[in-house]
Short mmCIF file of C-alpha atoms in Angstrom, two decimals:
data_model
loop_
_atom_site.label_atom_id
_atom_site.label_comp_id
_atom_site.label_asym_id
_atom_site.label_seq_id
_atom_site.Cartn_x
_atom_site.Cartn_y
_atom_site.Cartn_z
CA MET A 1 73.02 -45.81 82.77
CA ASN A 2 69.65 -45.97 81.10
CA VAL A 3 69.69 -49.02 78.81
CA ARG A 4 67.74 -47.22 76.10
CA PHE A 5 70.19 -44.35 76.17
CA PHE A 6 73.08 -46.80 75.87
CA PHE A 7 71.56 -48.29 72.73
CA LEU A 8 70.89 -44.80 71.41
CA CYS A 9 74.58 -43.98 71.85
CA ILE A 10 75.45 -47.13 69.91
CA ALA A 11 73.00 -46.06 67.21
CA LEU A 12 74.59 -42.61 67.06
CA ILE A 13 77.86 -44.00 65.80
CA GLY A 14 76.20 -46.35 63.35
CA MET A 15 75.60 -45.46 59.74
CA ALA A 16 72.16 -45.07 58.25
CA HIS A 17 70.51 -47.94 56.41
CA ALA A 18 67.59 -47.58 54.04
CA ASP A 19 64.67 -49.94 53.39
CA ALA A 20 62.23 -49.51 50.53
CA ARG A 21 59.69 -46.96 51.69
CA PRO A 22 55.94 -47.37 51.44
CA LYS A 23 54.05 -45.02 49.15
CA LEU A 24 51.47 -42.59 50.44
CA GLU A 25 48.63 -40.89 48.65
CA LEU A 26 46.93 -38.26 50.80
CA GLN A 27 43.67 -36.55 49.96
CA CYS A 28 42.04 -34.02 52.25
CA VAL A 29 38.81 -32.03 52.18
CA SER A 30 37.96 -29.13 54.43
CA ILE A 31 34.52 -29.20 55.99
CA GLY A 32 32.65 -26.09 57.05
CA GLU A 33 33.97 -22.84 58.40
CA GLY A 34 36.10 -24.24 61.22
CA PRO A 35 37.56 -25.65 59.16
CA ALA A 36 37.74 -29.33 59.98
CA LEU A 37 39.98 -31.29 57.65
CA GLU A 38 39.04 -34.83 56.69
CA CYS A 39 42.04 -36.71 55.37
CA THR A 40 42.22 -40.06 53.61
CA ALA A 41 45.60 -41.76 53.46
CA ARG A 42 46.19 -44.63 50.99
CA LEU A 43 49.25 -46.71 51.71
CA GLN A 44 51.06 -49.15 49.46
CA ASN A 45 54.25 -51.09 49.99
CA ALA A 46 57.15 -50.97 47.54
CA ASN A 47 55.48 -53.73 45.44
CA GLY A 48 52.32 -51.67 45.06
CA GLU A 49 50.24 -53.82 47.45
CA PRO A 50 47.98 -52.04 49.96
CA ILE A 51 49.27 -51.98 53.54
CA LYS A 52 46.31 -53.32 55.51
CA THR A 53 47.76 -53.51 59.00
CA ALA A 54 49.30 -50.06 59.41
CA THR A 55 48.90 -47.87 62.47
CA VAL A 56 48.47 -44.39 61.05
CA THR A 57 48.46 -41.11 62.98
CA LEU A 58 47.86 -37.68 61.50
CA ALA A 59 48.90 -34.35 62.96
CA ALA A 60 49.28 -30.85 61.50
CA HIS A 61 51.14 -27.62 62.06
CA MET A 62 51.34 -24.25 60.38
CA PRO A 63 54.88 -23.74 59.07
CA SER A 64 54.39 -19.96 58.99
CA MET A 65 53.80 -19.93 62.76
CA PRO A 66 56.35 -22.31 64.24
CA MET A 67 55.23 -23.97 67.51
CA ALA A 68 52.22 -21.67 67.67
CA HIS A 69 49.54 -23.52 65.73
CA SER A 70 49.80 -27.28 65.88
CA ILE A 71 47.14 -29.95 66.01
CA LYS A 72 47.53 -32.91 68.34
CA PRO A 73 48.07 -36.32 66.67
CA VAL A 74 44.87 -38.21 65.82
CA VAL A 75 44.78 -41.94 65.01
CA ALA A 76 43.31 -42.71 61.57
CA VAL A 77 40.79 -45.53 61.23
CA ALA A 78 40.95 -48.15 58.46
CA THR A 79 38.09 -47.86 55.95
CA ASN A 80 36.47 -50.70 53.96
CA HIS A 81 39.06 -50.23 51.20
CA PRO A 82 42.29 -52.13 51.87
CA GLY A 83 45.22 -49.85 52.71
CA GLU A 84 42.96 -46.81 53.23
CA TYR A 85 42.83 -44.87 56.51
CA ARG A 86 40.73 -41.85 57.38
CA THR A 87 40.52 -39.27 60.15
CA GLN A 88 39.48 -35.71 60.82
CA LEU A 89 41.66 -32.89 62.15
CA GLU A 90 40.09 -29.83 63.78
CA LEU A 91 42.19 -27.00 62.36
CA GLU A 92 42.35 -23.62 64.04
CA MET A 93 42.26 -21.50 60.89
CA PRO A 94 42.51 -21.69 57.10
CA GLY A 95 45.91 -21.37 55.44
CA VAL A 96 48.85 -23.54 54.52
CA TRP A 97 49.18 -26.51 56.85
CA ALA A 98 51.85 -29.21 56.92
CA ILE A 99 50.04 -32.50 57.40
CA GLN A 100 52.18 -35.07 59.14
CA VAL A 101 51.36 -38.72 58.50
CA ASP A 102 53.09 -41.08 60.93
CA LEU A 103 53.24 -44.85 60.52
CA SER A 104 54.12 -46.76 63.66
CA ALA A 105 53.44 -50.26 62.28
CA PRO A 106 54.45 -52.42 60.45
CA ASN A 107 57.47 -50.07 60.06
CA ARG A 108 57.98 -46.58 61.43
CA ASP A 109 57.86 -43.85 58.83
CA ARG A 110 56.80 -40.25 58.43
CA PHE A 111 55.43 -38.30 55.49
CA ILE A 112 54.81 -34.57 55.33
CA ARG A 113 52.38 -33.03 52.86
CA ARG A 114 51.60 -29.32 52.62
CA MET A 115 47.97 -28.47 52.04
CA GLN A 116 46.25 -25.20 51.26
CA VAL A 117 43.10 -25.31 53.40
CA GLU A 118 40.30 -22.87 52.58
CA ARG A 119 37.32 -21.89 54.70
CA CYS A 120 34.21 -23.57 53.31
CA GLU A 121 30.55 -22.59 53.49
CA LYS A 122 28.73 -24.15 56.39
CA GLY A 123 27.97 -27.82 55.73
CA LYS A 124 29.96 -27.91 52.46
CA ARG A 125 33.13 -29.80 51.62
CA CYS A 126 36.00 -28.18 49.71
CA PRO A 127 39.09 -30.06 48.50
CA ALA A 128 42.35 -29.03 50.16
CA LEU A 129 45.04 -28.63 47.53
CA ALA A 130 48.56 -29.96 47.91
CA THR A 131 50.82 -26.93 47.68
CA SER A 132 54.17 -26.52 46.14
CA LEU A 133 55.30 -22.93 46.42
CA THR A 134 57.87 -23.40 43.72
CA THR A 135 57.09 -25.52 40.69
CA SER A 136 60.59 -26.01 39.37
CA LYS A 137 64.20 -25.29 40.07
CA PRO A 138 65.07 -21.80 38.81
CA MET B 1 47.09 -35.56 76.59
CA SER B 2 48.42 -38.66 74.79
CA ALA B 3 51.87 -40.00 75.68
CA GLU B 4 52.99 -39.39 72.09
CA HIS B 5 51.94 -35.74 72.26
CA ALA B 6 53.56 -35.31 75.69
CA VAL B 7 56.88 -36.70 74.39
CA GLY B 8 56.68 -34.36 71.39
CA LEU B 9 55.95 -31.36 73.61
CA ALA B 10 58.80 -32.23 76.01
CA SER B 11 61.17 -32.62 73.02
CA ASP B 12 60.11 -29.22 71.68
CA MET B 13 60.69 -27.70 75.12
CA GLY B 14 64.21 -29.14 75.25
CA ILE B 15 65.03 -27.89 71.76
CA MET B 16 63.54 -24.43 72.38
CA ALA B 17 65.47 -24.25 75.67
CA LEU B 18 68.71 -24.42 73.66
CA LEU B 19 67.53 -21.54 71.48
CA ALA B 20 66.45 -19.62 74.59
CA LEU B 21 69.86 -20.21 76.21
CA SER B 22 71.54 -18.78 73.12
CA ALA B 23 69.45 -15.60 73.46
CA TYR B 24 70.11 -15.59 77.23
CA LEU B 25 73.89 -15.72 76.70
CA LEU B 26 73.71 -12.62 74.51
CA LEU B 27 71.41 -10.86 76.99
CA LEU B 28 74.03 -11.55 79.67
CA VAL B 29 76.56 -9.46 77.74
CA GLY B 30 73.97 -6.73 77.17
CA ARG B 31 72.99 -7.59 73.60
CA ILE B 32 69.48 -8.30 72.36
CA SER B 33 69.51 -10.47 69.26
CA PHE B 34 66.44 -10.90 67.07
CA GLY B 35 68.44 -13.11 64.72
CA GLN B 36 69.02 -16.30 66.69
CA GLN B 37 66.48 -18.07 64.48
CA ALA B 38 68.97 -17.71 61.61
CA PHE B 39 71.58 -19.85 63.41
CA PHE B 40 68.82 -22.28 64.41
CA GLY B 41 67.93 -22.54 60.70
CA ILE B 42 71.57 -22.84 59.62
CA GLY B 43 72.09 -25.66 62.13
CA ALA B 44 68.91 -27.38 60.92
CA TYR B 45 69.88 -27.23 57.24
CA VAL B 46 73.55 -28.13 57.71
CA SER B 47 72.92 -31.09 60.00
CA GLY B 48 70.02 -32.18 57.76
CA ILE B 49 72.28 -32.15 54.70
CA ALA B 50 75.01 -33.96 56.63
CA SER B 51 72.75 -36.83 57.75
CA ALA B 52 70.20 -37.07 54.90
CA MET B 53 72.48 -36.39 51.94
CA ALA B 54 76.02 -37.20 53.09
CA HIS B 55 74.75 -40.04 55.37
CA TRP B 56 76.89 -38.94 58.31
CA PRO B 57 76.02 -40.22 61.79
CA LEU B 58 73.73 -37.97 63.81
CA SER B 59 76.39 -36.90 66.33
CA ILE B 60 78.75 -35.71 63.57
CA ALA B 61 75.88 -34.08 61.65
CA LEU B 62 74.86 -32.11 64.76
CA PHE B 63 78.46 -31.12 65.37
CA ALA B 64 78.81 -29.92 61.77
CA GLY B 65 75.67 -27.81 62.21
CA MET B 66 77.05 -26.33 65.44
CA LEU B 67 80.35 -25.54 63.78
CA VAL B 68 78.77 -23.70 60.84
CA GLY B 69 76.33 -21.92 63.21
CA ALA B 70 79.22 -20.77 65.41
CA LEU B 71 81.22 -19.61 62.40
CA ALA B 72 78.26 -17.67 60.96
CA SER B 73 77.57 -16.07 64.33
CA CYS B 74 81.23 -15.11 64.76
CA LEU B 75 81.36 -13.61 61.27
CA LEU B 76 78.20 -11.59 62.01
CA ALA B 77 79.49 -10.49 65.42
CA LEU B 78 82.83 -9.20 64.09
CA PRO B 79 81.38 -6.16 62.31
CA THR B 80 78.25 -5.72 64.48
CA MET B 81 79.61 -5.96 68.04
CA PRO B 82 80.82 -2.34 68.14
CA LEU B 83 77.23 -1.23 67.42
CA SER B 84 75.01 0.01 70.22
CA GLY B 85 72.28 -2.25 71.67
CA LEU B 86 69.44 -1.05 69.43
CA HIS B 87 71.54 -1.07 66.27
CA TYR B 88 72.82 -4.56 67.10
CA ALA B 89 69.23 -5.78 67.52
CA VAL B 90 68.30 -4.35 64.11
CA ALA B 91 71.45 -5.80 62.51
CA THR B 92 70.72 -9.30 63.84
CA PHE B 93 67.09 -9.01 62.73
CA ALA B 94 68.26 -8.06 59.22
CA PHE B 95 70.70 -10.98 59.19
CA GLY B 96 67.91 -13.35 60.25
CA GLU B 97 65.76 -12.19 57.36
CA MET B 98 68.69 -12.38 54.96
CA VAL B 99 69.27 -16.02 55.89
CA ARG B 100 65.56 -16.87 55.61
CA VAL B 101 65.24 -15.25 52.18
CA GLY B 102 68.50 -16.91 51.13
CA LEU B 103 67.12 -20.32 52.12
CA GLN B 104 63.99 -19.61 50.09
CA ALA B 105 66.15 -19.31 46.97
CA TRP B 106 68.50 -22.19 47.74
CA TYR B 107 68.29 -25.48 45.82
CA PHE B 108 70.68 -28.27 46.61
CA GLN B 109 69.05 -31.59 45.88
CA GLN B 110 70.22 -35.13 45.35
CA GLU B 111 68.31 -37.87 43.51
CA THR B 112 67.55 -40.99 45.55
CA SER B 113 65.38 -44.06 44.93
CA ASP B 114 62.64 -42.37 46.99
CA GLY B 115 62.83 -39.09 45.06
CA PRO B 116 64.89 -35.93 45.43
CA VAL B 117 66.29 -35.07 48.87
CA GLY B 118 67.72 -31.74 49.98
CA PRO B 119 66.81 -28.07 50.30
CA ALA B 120 64.27 -27.04 47.64
CA GLY B 121 63.71 -23.33 48.14
CA LEU B 122 60.30 -22.39 49.53
CA ASP B 123 59.25 -26.05 49.55
CA GLY B 124 61.80 -26.74 52.24
CA PHE B 125 63.82 -29.81 53.00
CA ARG B 126 61.94 -33.11 53.50
CA ASP B 127 62.92 -36.58 54.53
CA ILE B 128 65.59 -35.94 57.14
CA ARG B 129 65.06 -39.54 58.18
CA TRP B 130 68.04 -40.47 60.32
CA LEU B 131 65.93 -41.30 63.37
CA LEU B 132 63.51 -43.43 61.33
CA GLU B 133 66.25 -45.24 59.43
CA ASN B 134 68.09 -46.03 62.65
CA ASP B 135 64.93 -46.95 64.56
CA VAL B 136 65.32 -44.29 67.25
CA SER B 137 61.96 -43.84 68.94
CA PRO B 138 60.61 -40.40 69.95
CA SER B 139 61.12 -41.23 73.65
CA GLN B 140 64.73 -42.29 73.03
CA TYR B 141 65.28 -39.05 71.14
CA LEU B 142 63.77 -37.15 74.07
CA VAL B 143 66.37 -38.78 76.35
CA LEU B 144 69.10 -37.59 73.98
CA ILE B 145 67.69 -34.02 73.91
CA ALA B 146 67.44 -34.01 77.72
CA ALA B 147 71.04 -35.25 78.01
CA VAL B 148 72.31 -32.54 75.63
CA LEU B 149 70.35 -29.88 77.52
CA ALA B 150 71.64 -31.14 80.89
CA ILE B 151 75.24 -30.91 79.64
CA VAL B 152 74.66 -27.36 78.37
CA LEU B 153 73.01 -26.31 81.67
CA LEU B 154 75.86 -27.80 83.69
CA ALA B 155 78.34 -25.92 81.51
CA PHE B 156 76.41 -22.68 82.15
CA ALA B 157 76.24 -23.35 85.91
CA TRP B 158 80.00 -23.98 85.93
CA LEU B 159 80.71 -20.89 83.84
CA GLU B 160 78.61 -18.56 86.00
CA ARG B 161 80.76 -19.41 89.06
CA ARG B 162 84.00 -18.66 87.22
CA ARG B 163 85.75 -15.35 86.47
CA LEU B 164 84.59 -15.58 82.86
CA GLY B 165 80.96 -15.77 83.96
CA VAL B 166 81.35 -12.76 86.24
CA ALA B 167 83.13 -10.88 83.46
CA LEU B 168 80.27 -11.63 81.05
CA ARG B 169 77.70 -10.29 83.53
CA MET B 170 79.83 -7.20 84.24
CA THR B 171 79.98 -6.52 80.50
CA GLY B 172 76.21 -6.74 80.31
CA HIS B 173 75.60 -4.47 83.29
CA ASP B 174 77.99 -1.68 82.28
CA ASP B 175 80.45 -2.19 79.44
CA VAL B 176 82.29 1.10 80.03
CA LEU B 177 82.90 0.24 83.68
CA ALA B 178 83.88 -3.32 82.69
CA ALA B 179 86.41 -1.93 80.20
CA THR B 180 87.91 0.37 82.83
CA GLN B 181 88.34 -2.70 85.05
CA GLY B 182 90.56 -4.17 82.34
CA LEU B 183 88.06 -6.53 80.74
CA ALA B 184 88.30 -7.12 77.00
CA VAL B 185 84.65 -6.24 76.37
CA THR B 186 84.61 -6.78 72.59
CA ARG B 187 86.39 -10.13 72.87
CA LEU B 188 83.97 -11.27 75.61
CA ARG B 189 80.99 -10.34 73.45
CA LEU B 190 82.53 -12.12 70.48
CA VAL B 191 82.97 -15.30 72.52
CA ALA B 192 79.37 -15.02 73.77
CA ALA B 193 77.98 -14.48 70.25
CA THR B 194 79.96 -17.41 68.80
CA THR B 195 78.84 -19.76 71.58
CA ALA B 196 75.25 -18.51 71.26
CA GLY B 197 75.35 -19.26 67.52
CA ALA B 198 76.60 -22.79 68.21
CA LEU B 199 73.85 -23.40 70.79
CA ALA B 200 71.09 -22.16 68.50
CA ALA B 201 72.47 -24.30 65.64
CA LEU B 202 72.55 -27.35 67.91
CA GLY B 203 68.87 -26.74 68.71
CA GLY B 204 68.13 -26.41 64.99
CA GLY B 205 69.90 -29.67 64.19
CA LEU B 206 67.95 -31.51 66.87
CA TYR B 207 64.71 -29.95 65.60
CA ALA B 208 65.35 -30.92 61.96
CA HIS B 209 65.87 -34.56 62.90
CA ARG B 210 62.82 -34.62 65.15
CA ALA B 211 60.49 -33.01 62.60
CA THR B 212 62.09 -34.67 59.49
CA TYR B 213 60.93 -31.60 57.57
CA ILE B 214 62.08 -27.99 57.65
CA GLU B 215 61.32 -24.98 55.51
CA PRO B 216 62.47 -21.34 55.53
CA ALA B 217 59.12 -20.12 56.94
CA LEU B 218 59.91 -21.92 60.20
CA PHE B 219 62.84 -19.61 60.82
CA ASP B 220 60.97 -16.32 60.63
CA PRO B 221 61.46 -13.41 63.07
CA MET B 222 58.65 -14.76 65.29
CA LEU B 223 60.97 -17.56 66.40
CA GLY B 224 63.73 -15.08 67.25
CA VAL B 225 61.33 -12.89 69.23
CA HIS B 226 60.13 -15.98 71.12
CA ALA B 227 63.74 -16.91 71.93
CA VAL B 228 64.34 -13.52 73.54
CA SER B 229 60.97 -13.66 75.33
CA TYR B 230 61.76 -17.11 76.79
CA ALA B 231 64.85 -15.65 78.44
CA LEU B 232 63.05 -12.49 79.58
CA ILE B 233 59.99 -14.33 80.91
CA GLY B 234 62.10 -16.94 82.71
CA GLY B 235 64.43 -14.33 84.15
CA LEU B 236 68.08 -13.41 83.71
CA GLY B 237 69.21 -14.33 87.23
CA THR B 238 70.25 -17.88 86.37
CA CYS B 239 70.56 -20.21 83.38
CA LEU B 240 67.45 -22.03 84.61
CA GLY B 241 65.47 -18.88 83.75
CA PRO B 242 65.26 -19.55 79.98
CA LEU B 243 64.24 -23.14 80.69
CA LEU B 244 61.45 -21.88 82.93
CA GLY B 245 60.50 -19.35 80.25
CA VAL B 246 60.15 -22.10 77.64
CA ALA B 247 58.04 -24.24 80.00
CA PHE B 248 55.85 -21.20 80.78
CA ASP B 249 55.53 -20.19 77.13
CA LEU B 250 54.81 -23.63 75.61
CA GLY B 251 52.72 -24.64 78.63
CA LEU B 252 50.61 -21.51 78.25
CA LEU B 253 50.26 -22.17 74.52
CA GLU B 254 48.97 -25.68 75.30
CA ALA B 255 46.63 -24.36 78.00
CA THR B 256 45.08 -21.83 75.62
CA ARG B 257 44.15 -24.41 72.94
CA VAL B 258 40.52 -23.78 73.83
CA PHE B 259 40.78 -20.37 72.13
CA ALA B 260 41.62 -22.07 68.77
CA GLY B 261 42.46 -19.40 66.16
CA TRP B 262 42.54 -16.68 68.84
CA ARG B 263 45.12 -18.60 70.85
CA MET B 264 48.10 -16.43 69.88
CA VAL B 265 46.13 -13.25 70.65
CA VAL B 266 45.21 -14.50 74.13
CA PHE B 267 48.74 -15.80 74.61
CA GLY B 268 50.27 -12.42 73.68
CA LEU B 269 47.95 -10.62 76.10
CA LEU B 270 48.85 -12.97 78.94
CA VAL B 271 52.58 -12.57 78.31
CA ALA B 272 52.23 -8.77 78.23
CA LEU B 273 50.31 -8.82 81.53
CA PHE B 274 52.89 -11.15 83.04
CA LEU B 275 55.83 -8.91 82.08
CA ARG B 276 53.94 -5.91 83.51
CA TRP B 277 53.81 -7.82 86.81
CA ARG B 278 57.37 -9.20 86.76
CA GLN B 279 59.55 -7.04 84.56
CA ARG B 280 62.77 -8.99 85.16
CA GLY B 281 61.11 -12.37 84.66
CA LEU B 282 60.24 -15.22 86.99
CA LEU B 283 63.76 -15.97 88.24
CA ASP B 284 65.24 -12.49 88.45
CA GLU B 285 68.56 -11.61 90.11
CA ALA B 286 66.86 -10.58 93.40
CA LEU B 287 65.00 -13.89 93.70
CA VAL B 288 68.13 -15.91 92.85
CA HIS B 289 70.08 -13.91 95.48
CA ARG B 290 67.34 -14.62 98.05
CA PHE B 291 67.39 -18.35 97.23
CA THR B 292 71.21 -18.42 97.46
CA GLN B 293 71.17 -16.71 100.86
CA LEU B 294 68.49 -19.09 102.13
CA PHE B 295 70.52 -22.08 100.92
CA ARG B 296 73.69 -20.73 102.58
CA ALA B 297 71.87 -20.05 105.87
CA ARG B 298 70.50 -23.61 105.92
CA THR B 299 73.91 -25.09 105.08
CA GLN B 300 75.55 -23.10 107.90
CA ALA B 301 72.78 -24.03 110.36
CA SER B 302 73.21 -27.74 109.57
CA ARG B 303 76.95 -27.48 110.35
#
């Protein structure tokens, strides 16, 4: 039997455990008509300290078109600011996109943020707004 | 293609194959359902709630999703099975939309140290984190999906050689003739619909845990139409047909990335042209029969 699968089976009967999660702040701007989406992720640990050694990958998909429009994962590069990572996603069209931020180090984690991405004028940068379709519980 | 993306794509193929097999099972008994996405969604939400809010183990959470999916499908099938093919298709479509709109209005959240968790209407259901909390890697999860799919395919292969499998196909080909042969047509269709609901819900549960995030928009009619197309493109001759259909469909979607925003338009055109060329899909009954005869001839020759 595959050893990994054996351990997975063991994990299946185990109960979940929770560690303190890092905090993510995600800001994106759409560039040009494409539109390309430049995203900056700022990561902090539970104590509020920047996470400097993270491996961050960004991907995106359109929730309104399941499996149809998805952007391949792109590795984000650390900027000069500690705990800040940046990359660019080449989106296929404007609209509401779910931006997926994956951390593979120091701990694995995943964050999803929905963004309303608008088509921009050529050469201009427009902020992509985080969307919440409902503001409060009815 | 990066290894990470390839693992994600293979996982999606495995999950979509379960949804395609649920549509295939209904096609076998002569029913086209445009509502399988509803059971996929029900499975996703129920298993998500079970693992993320009730902290149940994944296996039990998936089973709970399957159970509720099967129950919902059975309850839908009871009044709709006597309907004719077209009316059944419309009824399942309406049910799919009813579930989606219902999920849009459904709030059931729990406060945790990391914020609220649970279904939040149009904003969906985030942080279904069982895989992350239990350190299951995407490739390990792919192994699990492949194992589940293999078990389901083996069950189908076993079923199709039994009387029940033949009875299901007979019902699909001609229900009046099947009834005159003494087959309980309505009961057979009810069993098929219930099992199909469970399969779609299992796929949904696996999807929710892979994606960690689901929302009602994911379970729109497009997903249901794709499920039926997977089975039709792959062919109805064998249970491997839907699997082939998924590989063809998602493979073609990947191959047409170069068309960017026009990808779905090009994809739709290619599928239409393909079905014009092979109306009964890639692995149709005639091709399966030819393969079976070839296999038998070789087996006999080797003896």
